[in-house]
PDB file of C-alpha atoms in Angstrom:
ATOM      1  CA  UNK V 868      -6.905  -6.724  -0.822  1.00  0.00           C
ATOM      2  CA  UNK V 869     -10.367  -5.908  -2.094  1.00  0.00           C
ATOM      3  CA  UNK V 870     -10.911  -2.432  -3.815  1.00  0.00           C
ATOM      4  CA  UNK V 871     -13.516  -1.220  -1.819  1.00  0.00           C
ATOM      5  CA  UNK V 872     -11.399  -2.046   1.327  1.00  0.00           C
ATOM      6  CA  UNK V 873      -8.487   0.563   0.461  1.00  0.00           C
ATOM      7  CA  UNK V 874     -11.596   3.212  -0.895  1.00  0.00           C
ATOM      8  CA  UNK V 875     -13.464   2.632   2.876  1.00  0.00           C
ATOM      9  CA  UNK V 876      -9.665   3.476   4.511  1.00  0.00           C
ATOM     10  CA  UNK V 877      -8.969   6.431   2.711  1.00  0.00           C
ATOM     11  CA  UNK V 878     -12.250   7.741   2.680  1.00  0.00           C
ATOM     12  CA  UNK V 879     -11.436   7.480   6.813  1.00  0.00           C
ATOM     13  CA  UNK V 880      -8.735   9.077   6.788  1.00  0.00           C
ATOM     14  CA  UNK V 881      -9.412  11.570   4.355  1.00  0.00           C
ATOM     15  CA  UNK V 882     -12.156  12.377   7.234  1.00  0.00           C
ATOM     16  CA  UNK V 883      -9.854  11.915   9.867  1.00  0.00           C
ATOM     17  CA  UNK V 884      -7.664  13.880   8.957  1.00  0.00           C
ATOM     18  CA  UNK V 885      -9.850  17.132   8.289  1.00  0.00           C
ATOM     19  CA  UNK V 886     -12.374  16.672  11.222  1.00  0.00           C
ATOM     20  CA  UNK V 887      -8.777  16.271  13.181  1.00  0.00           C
ATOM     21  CA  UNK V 888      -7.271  19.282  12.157  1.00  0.00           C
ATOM     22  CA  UNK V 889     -10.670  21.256  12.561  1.00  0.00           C
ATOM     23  CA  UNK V 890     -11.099  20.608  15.614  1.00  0.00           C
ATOM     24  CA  UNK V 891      -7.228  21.546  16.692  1.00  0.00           C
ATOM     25  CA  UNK V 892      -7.272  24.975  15.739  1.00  0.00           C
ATOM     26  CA  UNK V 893     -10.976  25.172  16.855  1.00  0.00           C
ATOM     27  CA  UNK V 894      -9.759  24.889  20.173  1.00  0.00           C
ATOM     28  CA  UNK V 895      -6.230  26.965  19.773  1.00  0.00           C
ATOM     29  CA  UNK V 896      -3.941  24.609  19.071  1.00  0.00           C
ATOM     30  CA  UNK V 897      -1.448  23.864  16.225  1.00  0.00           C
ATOM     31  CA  UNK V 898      -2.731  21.903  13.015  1.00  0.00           C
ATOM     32  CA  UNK V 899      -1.055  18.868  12.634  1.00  0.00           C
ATOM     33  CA  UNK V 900       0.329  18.804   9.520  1.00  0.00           C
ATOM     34  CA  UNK V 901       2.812  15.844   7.725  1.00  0.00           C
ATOM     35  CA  UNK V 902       6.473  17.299   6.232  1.00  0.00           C
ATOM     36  CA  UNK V 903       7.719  16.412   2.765  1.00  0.00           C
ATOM     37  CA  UNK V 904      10.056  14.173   3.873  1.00  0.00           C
ATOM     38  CA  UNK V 905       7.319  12.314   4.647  1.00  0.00           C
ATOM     39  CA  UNK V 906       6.088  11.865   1.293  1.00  0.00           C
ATOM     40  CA  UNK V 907       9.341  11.261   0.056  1.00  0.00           C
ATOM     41  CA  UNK V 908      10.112   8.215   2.743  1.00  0.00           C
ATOM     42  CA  UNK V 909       6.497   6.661   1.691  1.00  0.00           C
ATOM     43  CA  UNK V 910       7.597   6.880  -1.696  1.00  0.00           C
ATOM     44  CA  UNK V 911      11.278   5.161  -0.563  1.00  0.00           C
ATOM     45  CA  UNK V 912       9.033   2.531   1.318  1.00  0.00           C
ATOM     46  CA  UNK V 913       6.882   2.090  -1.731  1.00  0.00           C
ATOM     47  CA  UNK V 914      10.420   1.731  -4.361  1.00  0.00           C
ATOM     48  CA  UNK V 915      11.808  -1.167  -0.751  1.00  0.00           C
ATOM     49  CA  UNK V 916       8.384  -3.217  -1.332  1.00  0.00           C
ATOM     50  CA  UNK V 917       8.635  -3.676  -4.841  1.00  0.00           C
ATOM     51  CA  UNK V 918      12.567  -4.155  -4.548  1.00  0.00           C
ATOM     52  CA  UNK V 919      11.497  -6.767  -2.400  1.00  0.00           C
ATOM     53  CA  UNK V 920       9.032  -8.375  -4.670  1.00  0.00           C
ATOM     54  CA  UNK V 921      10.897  -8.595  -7.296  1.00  0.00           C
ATOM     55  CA  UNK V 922      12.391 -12.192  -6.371  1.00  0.00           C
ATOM     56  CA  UNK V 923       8.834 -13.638  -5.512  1.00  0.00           C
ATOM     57  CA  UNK V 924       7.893 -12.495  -9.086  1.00  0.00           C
ATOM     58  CA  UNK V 925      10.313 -14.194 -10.999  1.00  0.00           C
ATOM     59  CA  UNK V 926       9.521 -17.259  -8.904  1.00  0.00           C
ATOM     60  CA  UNK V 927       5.849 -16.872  -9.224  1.00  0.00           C
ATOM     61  CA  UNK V 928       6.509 -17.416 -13.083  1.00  0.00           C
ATOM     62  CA  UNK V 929       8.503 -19.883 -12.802  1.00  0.00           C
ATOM     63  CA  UNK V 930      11.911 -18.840 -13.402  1.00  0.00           C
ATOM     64  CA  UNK V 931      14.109 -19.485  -9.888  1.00  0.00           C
ATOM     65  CA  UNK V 932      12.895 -20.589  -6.362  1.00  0.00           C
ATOM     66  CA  UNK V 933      12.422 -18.833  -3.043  1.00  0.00           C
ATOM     67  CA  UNK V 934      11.730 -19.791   0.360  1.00  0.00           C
ATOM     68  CA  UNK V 935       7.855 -19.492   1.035  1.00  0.00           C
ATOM     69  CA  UNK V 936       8.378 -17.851   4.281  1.00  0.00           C
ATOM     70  CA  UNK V 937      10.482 -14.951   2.374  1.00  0.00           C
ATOM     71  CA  UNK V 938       7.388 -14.784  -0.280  1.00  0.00           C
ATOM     72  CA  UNK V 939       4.875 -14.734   3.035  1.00  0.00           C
ATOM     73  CA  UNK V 940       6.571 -11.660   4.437  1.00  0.00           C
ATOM     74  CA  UNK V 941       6.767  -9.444   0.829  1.00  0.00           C
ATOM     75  CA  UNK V 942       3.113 -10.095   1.100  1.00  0.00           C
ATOM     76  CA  UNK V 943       2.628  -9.186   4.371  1.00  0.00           C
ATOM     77  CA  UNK V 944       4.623  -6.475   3.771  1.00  0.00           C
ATOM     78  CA  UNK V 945       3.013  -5.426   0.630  1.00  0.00           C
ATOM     79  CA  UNK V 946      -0.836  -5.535   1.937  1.00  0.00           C
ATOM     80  CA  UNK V 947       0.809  -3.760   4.971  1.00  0.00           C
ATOM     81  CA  UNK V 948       1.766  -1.295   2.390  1.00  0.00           C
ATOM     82  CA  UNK V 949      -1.199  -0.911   1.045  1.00  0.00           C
ATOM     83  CA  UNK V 950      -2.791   0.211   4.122  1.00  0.00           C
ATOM     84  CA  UNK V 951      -0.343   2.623   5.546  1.00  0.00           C
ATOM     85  CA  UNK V 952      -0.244   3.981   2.147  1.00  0.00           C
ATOM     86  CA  UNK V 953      -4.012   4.239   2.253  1.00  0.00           C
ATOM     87  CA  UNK V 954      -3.926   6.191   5.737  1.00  0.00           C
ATOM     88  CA  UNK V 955      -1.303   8.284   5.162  1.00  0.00           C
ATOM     89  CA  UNK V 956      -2.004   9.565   1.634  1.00  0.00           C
ATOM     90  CA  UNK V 957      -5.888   9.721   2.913  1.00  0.00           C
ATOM     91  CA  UNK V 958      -4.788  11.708   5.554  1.00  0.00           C
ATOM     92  CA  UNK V 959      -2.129  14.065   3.969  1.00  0.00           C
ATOM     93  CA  UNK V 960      -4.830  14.827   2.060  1.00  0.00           C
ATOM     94  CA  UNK V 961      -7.631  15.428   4.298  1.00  0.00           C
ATOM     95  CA  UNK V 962      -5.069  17.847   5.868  1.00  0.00           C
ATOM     96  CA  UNK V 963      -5.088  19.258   2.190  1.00  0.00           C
ATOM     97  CA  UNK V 964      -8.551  20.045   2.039  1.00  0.00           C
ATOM     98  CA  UNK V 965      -8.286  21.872   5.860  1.00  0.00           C
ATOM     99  CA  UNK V 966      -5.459  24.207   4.481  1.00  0.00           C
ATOM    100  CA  UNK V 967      -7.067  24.978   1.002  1.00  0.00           C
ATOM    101  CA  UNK V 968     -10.510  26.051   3.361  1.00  0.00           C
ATOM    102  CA  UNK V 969      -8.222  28.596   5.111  1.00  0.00           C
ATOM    103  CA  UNK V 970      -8.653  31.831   4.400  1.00  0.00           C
ATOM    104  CA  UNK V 971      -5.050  32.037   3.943  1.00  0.00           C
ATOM    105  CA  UNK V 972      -2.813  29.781   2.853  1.00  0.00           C
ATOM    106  CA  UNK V 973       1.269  29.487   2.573  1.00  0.00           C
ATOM    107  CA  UNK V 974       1.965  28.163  -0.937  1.00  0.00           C
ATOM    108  CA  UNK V 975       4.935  26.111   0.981  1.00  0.00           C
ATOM    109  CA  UNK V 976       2.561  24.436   3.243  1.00  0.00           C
ATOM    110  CA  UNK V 977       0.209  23.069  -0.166  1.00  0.00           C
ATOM    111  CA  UNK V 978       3.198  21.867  -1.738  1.00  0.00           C
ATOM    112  CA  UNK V 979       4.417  19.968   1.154  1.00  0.00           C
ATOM    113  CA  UNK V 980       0.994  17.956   2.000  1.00  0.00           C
ATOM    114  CA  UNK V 981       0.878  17.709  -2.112  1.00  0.00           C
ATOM    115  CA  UNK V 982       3.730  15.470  -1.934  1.00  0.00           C
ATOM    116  CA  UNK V 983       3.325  13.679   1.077  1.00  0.00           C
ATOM    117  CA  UNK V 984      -0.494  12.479  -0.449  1.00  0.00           C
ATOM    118  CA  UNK V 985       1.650  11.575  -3.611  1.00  0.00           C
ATOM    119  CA  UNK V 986       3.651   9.741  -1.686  1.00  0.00           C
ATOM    120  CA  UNK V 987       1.126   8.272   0.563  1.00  0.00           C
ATOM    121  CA  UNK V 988      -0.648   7.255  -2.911  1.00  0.00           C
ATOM    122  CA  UNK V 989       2.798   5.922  -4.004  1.00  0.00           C
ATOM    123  CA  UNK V 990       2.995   3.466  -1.394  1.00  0.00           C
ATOM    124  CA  UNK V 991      -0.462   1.843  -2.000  1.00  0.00           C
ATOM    125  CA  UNK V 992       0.286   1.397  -5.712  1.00  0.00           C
ATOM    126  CA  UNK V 993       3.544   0.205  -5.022  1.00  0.00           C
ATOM    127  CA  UNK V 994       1.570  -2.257  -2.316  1.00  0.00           C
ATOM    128  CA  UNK V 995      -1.387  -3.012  -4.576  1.00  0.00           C
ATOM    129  CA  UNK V 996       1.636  -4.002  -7.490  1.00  0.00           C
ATOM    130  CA  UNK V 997       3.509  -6.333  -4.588  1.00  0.00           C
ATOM    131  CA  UNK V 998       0.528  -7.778  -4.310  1.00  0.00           C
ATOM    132  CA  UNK V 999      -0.207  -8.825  -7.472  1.00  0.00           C
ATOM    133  CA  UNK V1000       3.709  -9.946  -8.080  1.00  0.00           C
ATOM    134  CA  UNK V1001       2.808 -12.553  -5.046  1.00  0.00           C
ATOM    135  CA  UNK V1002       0.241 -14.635  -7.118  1.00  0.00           C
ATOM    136  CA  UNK V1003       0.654 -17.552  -8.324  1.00  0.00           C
ATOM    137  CA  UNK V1004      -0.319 -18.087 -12.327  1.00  0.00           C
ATOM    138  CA  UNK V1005      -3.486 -19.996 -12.568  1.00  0.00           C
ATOM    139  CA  UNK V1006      -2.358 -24.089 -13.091  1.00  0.00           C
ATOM    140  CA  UNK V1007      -3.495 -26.010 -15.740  1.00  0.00           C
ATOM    141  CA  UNK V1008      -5.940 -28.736 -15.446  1.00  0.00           C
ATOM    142  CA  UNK V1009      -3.600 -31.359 -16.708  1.00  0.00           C
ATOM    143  CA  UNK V1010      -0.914 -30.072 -14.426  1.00  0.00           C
ATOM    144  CA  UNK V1011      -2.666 -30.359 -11.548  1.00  0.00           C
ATOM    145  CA  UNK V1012      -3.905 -34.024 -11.932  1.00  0.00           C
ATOM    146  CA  UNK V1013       0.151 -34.980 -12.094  1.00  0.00           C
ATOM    147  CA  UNK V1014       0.696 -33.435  -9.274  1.00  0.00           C
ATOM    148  CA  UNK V1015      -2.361 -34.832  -7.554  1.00  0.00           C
ATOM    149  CA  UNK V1016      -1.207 -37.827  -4.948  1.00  0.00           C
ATOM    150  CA  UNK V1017      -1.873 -41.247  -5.934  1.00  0.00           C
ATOM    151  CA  UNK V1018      -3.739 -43.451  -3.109  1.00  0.00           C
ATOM    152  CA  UNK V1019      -2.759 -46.871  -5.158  1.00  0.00           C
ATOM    153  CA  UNK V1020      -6.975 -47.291  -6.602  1.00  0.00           C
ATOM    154  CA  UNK V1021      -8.654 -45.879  -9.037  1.00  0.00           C
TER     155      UNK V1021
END
């Protein structure tokens, strides 16, 4: 997944997620802010992906085989990753940003949306690293021409 693709959705929900909880207690209600466990479960989600990777890595160099359709679904599941990551962690901490503009602020509250950006973060990364444990090595040249079918003339 292209760079400027996971920038464009955080920067959306970093914007989201203030303009959201603006307008919430504008009009009386309740911000709507994420727990720590939340954090914490993104993180857990993040550790799953990668756990999940790992197989598709060490047949991506070479060393074992794995059914494609298992490698298609870590990558799913990673660029998956890397967008809930993305929205949460953008979010958590456009949420930030609303509580540090309060007058008044509960040090409890800071620390929780702290850790659920972290955690939000820590799912992309763990996504973006999926990712990258899903490519196939670049083939040689030689390489490919023996693997190239033979149509019986030259």
């Amino acid at each position: 997944m292209s760079p400027g693709v996971i920038a464009a959705v955080s920067l959306v929900a970093v914007l989201a997620g203030l303009a959201l909880n603006l307008l919430l207690v504008g009009s009386g209600r309740a911000a709507m802010l994420p727990s720590f466990t939340f954090g914490i479960s993104c993180a857990a989600l993040g550790a799953a992906i990668l756990a999940l990777a790992a197989p598709v890595r060490g047949a991506a160099k070479g060393s074992r085989r794995i059914d494609f359709k298992y490698a298609l679904a870590v990558l799913a599941a990673a660029k998956a990753g890397i967008v809930v990551g993305a929205l949460m962690g953008g979010y958590a901490l456009g949420a930030l940003a609303f509580v540090l503009t309060r007058p008044v602020t509960v040090g409890e509250t800071v620390v929780h949306l702290a850790i659920a950006a972290i955690g939000g973060v820590a799912l992309a990364v763990c996504g973006i690293i999926a990712e990258g444990w899903c490519k196939l090595p670049p083939e040689d040249d030689e390489q490919a021409d023996e693997r190239k079918p033979s149509l019986g003339f030259q």
